[in-house]
Amino acid sequence: MDMGFRVFWWNMLRPDIFKLLLLFSLVCCAAASVTYDHRAIVINGQRKILISGSIHYPRSTPEMWPDLIQKAKAGGLDVIQTYVFWNGHEPSPGNYYFEDRYDLVKFIKVVQQAGLYVHLRIGPYVCAEWNFGGFPVWLKFVPGIAFRTDNGPFKAAMQKFTEKIVSMMKAEKLFETQGGPIILSQIENEFGPVEWEIGAPGKAYTKWAAQMALGLDTGVPWVMCKQEDAPDPVIDTCNGFYCENFKPNNNNKPKMWTENWTGWYTEFGGPVPHRPAEDLAFSVVRFIQNGGSFVNYYMYHGGTNFGRTAGGPFIATSYDYDAPIDEFGLPRDPKWGHLRDLHKAIKLCESALVSGDPTVNSLGDNQEAHVFKSKSGACAAFLANYDTKSSTKVSFGNAQYDLPPWSISILPDCKTVVFNTARLGAQSSQMKMTPVNSAFSWESYNEETASADDDDSTARNGLWEQVYVTRDSTDYLWYMTDVQIDPNEGFLKNGQSPLLTIFSAGHALHVFINGHLSGTVYGGLDNPKLTFSDVVKLTAGINKISLLSIAVGLPNVGLHFETWNAGVLGPVTLKGLNEGTRDLSKQKWSYKIGLKGEALSLHTVSGSTSVDWVEGSLLTTKQPLTWYKTTFRAPEGNDPLALDMNSMGKGQIWINGQSIGRHWPGYKAHGGCGDCSYAGTYSDKKCRTNCGEASQRWYHVPRSWLNPSGNLLVVFEEWGGDPTGISLVKRTAASVCADIFEGQPTLKNWGMLTTGKINRPKAHLWCPPGQKISQIKFASYGLPQGTCGSFREGSCHAHKSYDAPQRNCIGKQSCSVTVAPEVFGGDPCPGNMKKLSVEAICS
Ligand code: GAL
C-alpha cells in the first residue's frame, strides 16, 4: 500500500473511528485505570492527591448513609474508606447476610452516587475495636485453626471470604476499572508487628496473603498497612497520629497514610479522648509537605457499636472517636470546618504537588520551607514552625510570614498564605442534649436468678471457658453449683462467715448466694481478669451458688487473641470451714446460657408480652437483674436522638427489637483529664474529658428505628438503676463561636491576589437548619481569652465589640463580621495582634 492510499483510507475511516470512540466513551468510560508511581495513585493517567475518610457502614443506619457521605463530600473528601465486617456477613458458616446495616453493595453505591471513590479494606481481619476483630466466633472452633498465620484451615477460610467479597464487587461492577468507585483494596490489617513477633510462619503468611489477593485480579492496587515487607506490587502504608517520616518499601510506590487517627476510641471506665483540630491539620500538612499523596482520616464518622458489635473487652457503645462528623451524624466544629478549609488549600496546590518531590530549606532552628514546582511553572510552598511554644516570623521569597507555634502555612502560589493549621477560620459549635419527652411510665420484670435445679441447665464437671460454652451467642453465662454445709460447721456457731474467692478471666461477675446478690466485680482496662473475695452467708444444708459471668466484647487485637479466655476458670474456694479451705473448682457445675428474658425475647414487641410486668408502686428500682419496658412517641423534627442513661448501672437497651448496644454509665472514667494545648505531640492520653463521670452517658437512637408512636423501649439492668431517671434527648447546637485573628489567612486571599487588597478576615457564624441566632452571648475584639463556651475579656477589649455582631447576626441563620478595628469603633490596643472572639446562641 502506498502512502497516499493509506491516507485516503484513514480519512475515509476517521469519522467512524471517532464515532466509535465517542460511543465507547459514553458506554464505558466511567471506567478508568488505577495505577501508581512514586508520587501518587494514578487514575486514568493522572496523579492524584487524595483525601479519604473512614466511615464504617454497620456503625450507622442505611438511612444515615447518604447524609454522612454528602457531609464527607462537602468536607472535601475524595475517598470513603471502610473495612468489611466478616462476622456481620457470615453469622454461621456459609450463611451470608448483606441486608440493612450490612448492605455493603448499597453503601458503596451511595458513595458512587455522590461521586466519591472507595477504599475497600477487606481484611478480613479488621481490628477496629469491633467484636473479635471482625472474625466470626465460629471460626475459632474450626478444627486445627490458628488465626493470622501460616495455617491451612485459616488461610482457606480467609481466602473463601475474600473471594466472596471480590466476586460480589465484580458482579456489581464496583471496581474503578469496571466503572465503579473502588480504587483501592486492602488485604490483612497491620500484620507487620505480628509477623515481627511470630517470625517465619508470619513471613510465609504475608507472602501468601499478598499473592492470594493479587490473584483475585481486581484491576486496582492492593495495600497492606503497617507491613514493611509487603511484596510488590502491594503498597505498604502508614497508620498513626503522625506519618511524615514514613517511606514505602520501594521507591516506585506512593507515600500513603491509611489511618490518621482523628481522636481515639472510648472504653467503659476510661475518659473520652479528643484530638485538637489544629494538631490534626498540622499532621496532615507535615505528611503532604514531605511528599505524601493519600491521607485517610480514621475515623471521619465513627458512629455507634450497635448490638454486641463492640470489641473489647470494655469498648464503649459510642464509637464517636472525636471524628469530624460526630456519632450522631452532625459536623463536629471546628474540626469538620477546619479540615474542609485545609482540603481546599491542599487542592489549590495539587498541580505543583504531583509534579515531583519538594525541595526543603531551613528557615530557622525549628522552621522549614517545603517547595514544590512543576515544569509548567506551578509553585506551592509550605512554611512550617515546629516550635511548640513560640510564634515566629520567617523570611521566604521576598516577604515575611508570621507562623504560630506548631503550625504550617500553605501558599498555593509560593506567595499568598491561604491557610495556617493553627488558625481556625471555621466556627466552633457547642452542642447540647435537651429532653424531648415527658417522663416515661415504666413497667418492670425481675429476671430470675438461675439455679442448678433449672431444667434448661446442663451439668458438667469443673469450670468451663465462657466463649466455648456460649459461642458468644449472648454476653451472659450462669455458673451454678451446690455447697453442702454441715450443721456442725464452726462458723454457724461463732458467726465468722466463710470467705468465698472466685478467680475469673473476665469480664464482669455477679455473685448470688441462695438467690441474693452477694457482690459484683468487673475487670479493668489494663486487665480484664477479676477476683471476687468476700465473706458469704451460708446456712446448714444445701446452699446455692449462682455466678452470672458477663462478657463485654471479645478482644479485637493482640497475639492470637482467639485463644484468650473469658468466664470463671477458677480456682473457686471456700475458706473458714472445719476442713479448712474447700476447693469448689473441680466439683459439678451447672451451666445456663443467657438470661431467661433473652430466651423469651423480652426485647421484642411480641416477646415482651410473654411475662407479667408490674408498674406503679410495684415497679422495682435499684434492684439487680431487672427488665424495664415502656412505650413512647417519636419526637417531632429531624434532630438526632439519644437516651440519657445516667441513672442506670450496666446492661443493654433495645428499641422496637433493635439493639442500641450495651450501657454502662455506672463505670466511671478514671485516668487523667488535664489541660489541653493543641501544640506538641499528640497521644491518646492527651486532651481527655469525663474523668470521674460516666465514660458514656448518652446512647444514640437512630431516627429510622422509630415509628410515629408506640415505640417499645426495653432496658435490661444488671446492677440496679433508677429507670425514672432515663430520658430521651435531642442533640442540637447550643451556641456557635468564631475566634478570628486580624490579618489571619483565609482562602479568600486567593482571589485577592489579582485585586491586591489587604486581607480582612471575617468571622462567619451559622446555626444548623431550623435554628437562628437569638443572642450574642460574648463578643470581644482585642485580646480575649478562653475557648468557645468559656471566652472572657482580656487586658484589651473594644467597648463596641458587641455592636457589629448584634447588628449582623441576631435573627439570622448565618452571618459574618469583618475583623478590623473600624468595625469595633477603633483600635483598642495599637501594636498588639488582636482577635475577635464571639459566641452566639442558636435557638
Ligand atoms: C489501628 C487499627 C484500627 C483501629 C485503630 C485504633 O491499629 O488498624 O482498626 O483498631 O488502630 O482505633
PDB file of C-alpha atoms in Angstrom, residues 469-631:
ATOM      1  CA  VAL A 469     -19.909 -22.644  76.109  1.00  0.00           C
ATOM      2  CA  THR A 470     -21.859 -19.660  74.729  1.00  0.00           C
ATOM      3  CA  ARG A 471     -20.211 -19.352  71.282  1.00  0.00           C
ATOM      4  CA  ASP A 472     -20.764 -15.669  72.025  1.00  0.00           C
ATOM      5  CA  SER A 473     -24.496 -16.012  71.380  1.00  0.00           C
ATOM      6  CA  THR A 474     -25.023 -13.857  74.485  1.00  0.00           C
ATOM      7  CA  ASP A 475     -22.984 -11.835  76.989  1.00  0.00           C
ATOM      8  CA  TYR A 476     -24.332 -13.945  79.835  1.00  0.00           C
ATOM      9  CA  LEU A 477     -23.408 -17.333  81.236  1.00  0.00           C
ATOM     10  CA  TRP A 478     -24.618 -18.737  84.549  1.00  0.00           C
ATOM     11  CA  TYR A 479     -22.204 -20.947  86.522  1.00  0.00           C
ATOM     12  CA  MET A 480     -24.137 -22.758  89.287  1.00  0.00           C
ATOM     13  CA  THR A 481     -23.159 -25.201  91.957  1.00  0.00           C
ATOM     14  CA  ASP A 482     -24.396 -26.548  95.297  1.00  0.00           C
ATOM     15  CA  VAL A 483     -22.422 -26.329  98.515  1.00  0.00           C
ATOM     16  CA  GLN A 484     -23.291 -28.684 101.336  1.00  0.00           C
ATOM     17  CA  ILE A 485     -22.762 -27.153 104.790  1.00  0.00           C
ATOM     18  CA  ASP A 486     -22.702 -29.500 107.711  1.00  0.00           C
ATOM     19  CA  PRO A 487     -24.750 -28.411 110.752  1.00  0.00           C
ATOM     20  CA  ASN A 488     -21.557 -28.872 112.823  1.00  0.00           C
ATOM     21  CA  GLU A 489     -19.598 -26.238 110.916  1.00  0.00           C
ATOM     22  CA  GLY A 490     -17.922 -23.966 113.438  1.00  0.00           C
ATOM     23  CA  PHE A 491     -18.819 -20.768 111.592  1.00  0.00           C
ATOM     24  CA  LEU A 492     -22.539 -21.454 112.098  1.00  0.00           C
ATOM     25  CA  LYS A 493     -21.923 -21.000 115.825  1.00  0.00           C
ATOM     26  CA  ASN A 494     -19.146 -18.442 116.061  1.00  0.00           C
ATOM     27  CA  GLY A 495     -20.673 -16.219 113.389  1.00  0.00           C
ATOM     28  CA  GLN A 496     -17.456 -15.963 111.361  1.00  0.00           C
ATOM     29  CA  SER A 497     -18.760 -16.471 107.842  1.00  0.00           C
ATOM     30  CA  PRO A 498     -16.527 -18.267 105.354  1.00  0.00           C
ATOM     31  CA  LEU A 499     -14.623 -16.466 102.614  1.00  0.00           C
ATOM     32  CA  LEU A 500     -15.609 -17.182  99.041  1.00  0.00           C
ATOM     33  CA  THR A 501     -12.875 -16.479  96.493  1.00  0.00           C
ATOM     34  CA  ILE A 502     -13.502 -16.638  92.747  1.00  0.00           C
ATOM     35  CA  PHE A 503     -10.957 -16.082  90.004  1.00  0.00           C
ATOM     36  CA  SER A 504     -12.418 -15.193  86.638  1.00  0.00           C
ATOM     37  CA  ALA A 505     -10.826 -14.449  83.276  1.00  0.00           C
ATOM     38  CA  GLY A 506     -13.432 -11.666  82.950  1.00  0.00           C
ATOM     39  CA  HIS A 507     -15.112  -9.505  82.187  1.00  0.00           C
ATOM     40  CA  ALA A 508     -17.767  -8.879  84.880  1.00  0.00           C
ATOM     41  CA  LEU A 509     -19.361 -11.094  87.521  1.00  0.00           C
ATOM     42  CA  HIS A 510     -22.384 -11.088  89.824  1.00  0.00           C
ATOM     43  CA  VAL A 511     -22.276 -13.495  92.742  1.00  0.00           C
ATOM     44  CA  PHE A 512     -25.580 -14.805  94.105  1.00  0.00           C
ATOM     45  CA  ILE A 513     -25.811 -16.935  97.230  1.00  0.00           C
ATOM     46  CA  ASN A 514     -29.169 -18.611  97.719  1.00  0.00           C
ATOM     47  CA  GLY A 515     -30.728 -16.131  95.310  1.00  0.00           C
ATOM     48  CA  HIS A 516     -29.312 -12.998  96.967  1.00  0.00           C
ATOM     49  CA  LEU A 517     -26.713 -10.793  95.337  1.00  0.00           C
ATOM     50  CA  SER A 518     -23.514 -11.008  97.365  1.00  0.00           C
ATOM     51  CA  GLY A 519     -21.366  -8.833  95.212  1.00  0.00           C
ATOM     52  CA  THR A 520     -20.377  -7.554  91.793  1.00  0.00           C
ATOM     53  CA  VAL A 521     -16.882  -7.340  90.368  1.00  0.00           C
ATOM     54  CA  TYR A 522     -15.510  -6.396  86.985  1.00  0.00           C
ATOM     55  CA  GLY A 523     -12.210  -6.165  85.224  1.00  0.00           C
ATOM     56  CA  GLY A 524     -10.476  -3.027  84.151  1.00  0.00           C
ATOM     57  CA  LEU A 525      -8.876  -1.615  81.058  1.00  0.00           C
ATOM     58  CA  ASP A 526      -5.432  -2.853  81.974  1.00  0.00           C
ATOM     59  CA  ASN A 527      -6.586  -6.299  82.975  1.00  0.00           C
ATOM     60  CA  PRO A 528      -9.910  -7.938  82.128  1.00  0.00           C
ATOM     61  CA  LYS A 529      -9.353 -10.589  84.842  1.00  0.00           C
ATOM     62  CA  LEU A 530     -11.179 -10.192  88.107  1.00  0.00           C
ATOM     63  CA  THR A 531     -11.301 -11.655  91.577  1.00  0.00           C
ATOM     64  CA  PHE A 532     -14.260 -11.823  93.922  1.00  0.00           C
ATOM     65  CA  SER A 533     -13.222 -12.383  97.520  1.00  0.00           C
ATOM     66  CA  ASP A 534     -15.724 -11.753 100.280  1.00  0.00           C
ATOM     67  CA  VAL A 535     -17.409 -13.401 103.230  1.00  0.00           C
ATOM     68  CA  VAL A 536     -20.708 -15.009 102.305  1.00  0.00           C
ATOM     69  CA  LYS A 537     -23.757 -16.017 104.286  1.00  0.00           C
ATOM     70  CA  LEU A 538     -24.238 -19.782 104.202  1.00  0.00           C
ATOM     71  CA  THR A 539     -26.668 -21.929 106.176  1.00  0.00           C
ATOM     72  CA  ALA A 540     -26.690 -25.558 107.218  1.00  0.00           C
ATOM     73  CA  GLY A 541     -27.710 -27.863 104.372  1.00  0.00           C
ATOM     74  CA  ILE A 542     -27.540 -27.160 100.658  1.00  0.00           C
ATOM     75  CA  ASN A 543     -26.532 -23.649  99.576  1.00  0.00           C
ATOM     76  CA  LYS A 544     -26.934 -22.492  96.008  1.00  0.00           C
ATOM     77  CA  ILE A 545     -24.100 -20.540  94.450  1.00  0.00           C
ATOM     78  CA  SER A 546     -25.031 -18.889  91.152  1.00  0.00           C
ATOM     79  CA  LEU A 547     -22.451 -16.857  89.312  1.00  0.00           C
ATOM     80  CA  LEU A 548     -23.547 -14.692  86.398  1.00  0.00           C
ATOM     81  CA  SER A 549     -20.474 -14.178  84.263  1.00  0.00           C
ATOM     82  CA  ILE A 550     -20.679 -11.414  81.676  1.00  0.00           C
ATOM     83  CA  ALA A 551     -18.551 -10.847  78.610  1.00  0.00           C
ATOM     84  CA  VAL A 552     -18.224  -7.223  77.498  1.00  0.00           C
ATOM     85  CA  GLY A 553     -16.984  -7.619  73.924  1.00  0.00           C
ATOM     86  CA  LEU A 554     -14.420 -10.115  72.665  1.00  0.00           C
ATOM     87  CA  PRO A 555     -10.834  -8.987  72.081  1.00  0.00           C
ATOM     88  CA  ASN A 556     -10.050  -7.442  68.699  1.00  0.00           C
ATOM     89  CA  VAL A 557      -6.275  -7.145  68.908  1.00  0.00           C
ATOM     90  CA  GLY A 558      -3.287  -8.977  70.389  1.00  0.00           C
ATOM     91  CA  LEU A 559      -1.224 -12.006  69.547  1.00  0.00           C
ATOM     92  CA  HIS A 560      -3.552 -14.981  68.973  1.00  0.00           C
ATOM     93  CA  PHE A 561      -6.409 -13.196  70.692  1.00  0.00           C
ATOM     94  CA  GLU A 562      -8.647 -16.035  69.517  1.00  0.00           C
ATOM     95  CA  THR A 563      -7.205 -18.145  72.329  1.00  0.00           C
ATOM     96  CA  TRP A 564      -7.878 -15.644  75.092  1.00  0.00           C
ATOM     97  CA  ASN A 565     -10.345 -16.789  77.715  1.00  0.00           C
ATOM     98  CA  ALA A 566     -13.398 -15.335  79.396  1.00  0.00           C
ATOM     99  CA  GLY A 567     -15.517 -16.553  82.274  1.00  0.00           C
ATOM    100  CA  VAL A 568     -14.980 -18.274  85.598  1.00  0.00           C
ATOM    101  CA  LEU A 569     -11.955 -20.513  85.191  1.00  0.00           C
ATOM    102  CA  GLY A 570     -11.207 -20.726  88.911  1.00  0.00           C
ATOM    103  CA  PRO A 571      -9.999 -21.573  91.310  1.00  0.00           C
ATOM    104  CA  VAL A 572     -13.176 -21.094  93.335  1.00  0.00           C
ATOM    105  CA  THR A 573     -12.568 -21.718  97.016  1.00  0.00           C
ATOM    106  CA  LEU A 574     -14.417 -21.503 100.327  1.00  0.00           C
ATOM    107  CA  LYS A 575     -12.186 -20.742 103.292  1.00  0.00           C
ATOM    108  CA  GLY A 576     -13.039 -20.950 107.003  1.00  0.00           C
ATOM    109  CA  LEU A 577     -14.744 -24.332 107.145  1.00  0.00           C
ATOM    110  CA  ASN A 578     -13.918 -27.068 109.666  1.00  0.00           C
ATOM    111  CA  GLU A 579     -11.904 -28.779 106.943  1.00  0.00           C
ATOM    112  CA  GLY A 580     -10.010 -25.537 106.263  1.00  0.00           C
ATOM    113  CA  THR A 581     -10.385 -24.498 102.618  1.00  0.00           C
ATOM    114  CA  ARG A 582     -12.694 -26.347 100.228  1.00  0.00           C
ATOM    115  CA  ASP A 583     -11.865 -26.163  96.520  1.00  0.00           C
ATOM    116  CA  LEU A 584     -15.105 -25.955  94.522  1.00  0.00           C
ATOM    117  CA  SER A 585     -13.403 -25.748  91.123  1.00  0.00           C
ATOM    118  CA  LYS A 586     -13.478 -29.432  90.234  1.00  0.00           C
ATOM    119  CA  GLN A 587     -16.936 -30.302  91.526  1.00  0.00           C
ATOM    120  CA  LYS A 588     -20.089 -30.470  89.458  1.00  0.00           C
ATOM    121  CA  TRP A 589     -21.214 -27.138  87.979  1.00  0.00           C
ATOM    122  CA  SER A 590     -24.362 -26.473  86.002  1.00  0.00           C
ATOM    123  CA  TYR A 591     -24.423 -24.068  83.096  1.00  0.00           C
ATOM    124  CA  LYS A 592     -27.142 -21.940  81.631  1.00  0.00           C
ATOM    125  CA  ILE A 593     -26.502 -19.865  78.533  1.00  0.00           C
ATOM    126  CA  GLY A 594     -28.124 -16.443  78.564  1.00  0.00           C
ATOM    127  CA  LEU A 595     -30.913 -14.897  80.571  1.00  0.00           C
ATOM    128  CA  LYS A 596     -34.498 -16.008  80.841  1.00  0.00           C
ATOM    129  CA  GLY A 597     -35.533 -12.652  79.421  1.00  0.00           C
ATOM    130  CA  GLU A 598     -33.305 -13.266  76.411  1.00  0.00           C
ATOM    131  CA  ALA A 599     -34.824 -16.707  75.838  1.00  0.00           C
ATOM    132  CA  LEU A 600     -38.286 -15.085  75.944  1.00  0.00           C
ATOM    133  CA  SER A 601     -37.142 -12.262  73.618  1.00  0.00           C
ATOM    134  CA  LEU A 602     -38.451  -9.684  76.051  1.00  0.00           C
ATOM    135  CA  HIS A 603     -36.772  -7.016  73.922  1.00  0.00           C
ATOM    136  CA  THR A 604     -39.174  -7.613  71.017  1.00  0.00           C
ATOM    137  CA  VAL A 605     -42.736  -6.446  70.591  1.00  0.00           C
ATOM    138  CA  SER A 606     -44.136  -9.990  70.570  1.00  0.00           C
ATOM    139  CA  GLY A 607     -41.777 -11.419  73.224  1.00  0.00           C
ATOM    140  CA  SER A 608     -42.399  -8.602  75.663  1.00  0.00           C
ATOM    141  CA  THR A 609     -45.967  -9.752  76.189  1.00  0.00           C
ATOM    142  CA  SER A 610     -44.886 -13.212  77.369  1.00  0.00           C
ATOM    143  CA  VAL A 611     -44.430 -12.237  81.029  1.00  0.00           C
ATOM    144  CA  ASP A 612     -46.359 -10.240  83.590  1.00  0.00           C
ATOM    145  CA  TRP A 613     -44.793  -6.848  84.111  1.00  0.00           C
ATOM    146  CA  VAL A 614     -45.560  -4.706  87.137  1.00  0.00           C
ATOM    147  CA  GLU A 615     -45.895  -0.953  87.369  1.00  0.00           C
ATOM    148  CA  GLY A 616     -46.729   1.946  89.647  1.00  0.00           C
ATOM    149  CA  SER A 617     -45.916   1.297  93.268  1.00  0.00           C
ATOM    150  CA  LEU A 618     -44.820  -2.246  92.432  1.00  0.00           C
ATOM    151  CA  LEU A 619     -42.150  -1.045  89.993  1.00  0.00           C
ATOM    152  CA  THR A 620     -38.772  -2.420  91.027  1.00  0.00           C
ATOM    153  CA  THR A 621     -35.968   0.109  91.067  1.00  0.00           C
ATOM    154  CA  LYS A 622     -32.359  -0.138  92.152  1.00  0.00           C
ATOM    155  CA  GLN A 623     -32.541  -3.927  92.016  1.00  0.00           C
ATOM    156  CA  PRO A 624     -30.083  -6.049  90.056  1.00  0.00           C
ATOM    157  CA  LEU A 625     -31.216  -8.161  87.075  1.00  0.00           C
ATOM    158  CA  THR A 626     -34.330  -6.177  86.233  1.00  0.00           C
ATOM    159  CA  TRP A 627     -36.032  -5.715  82.876  1.00  0.00           C
ATOM    160  CA  TYR A 628     -37.822  -2.449  82.169  1.00  0.00           C
ATOM    161  CA  LYS A 629     -40.174  -1.535  79.372  1.00  0.00           C
ATOM    162  CA  THR A 630     -42.116   1.466  78.216  1.00  0.00           C
ATOM    163  CA  THR A 631     -43.553   2.876  75.011  1.00  0.00           C
TER     164      THR A 631
END
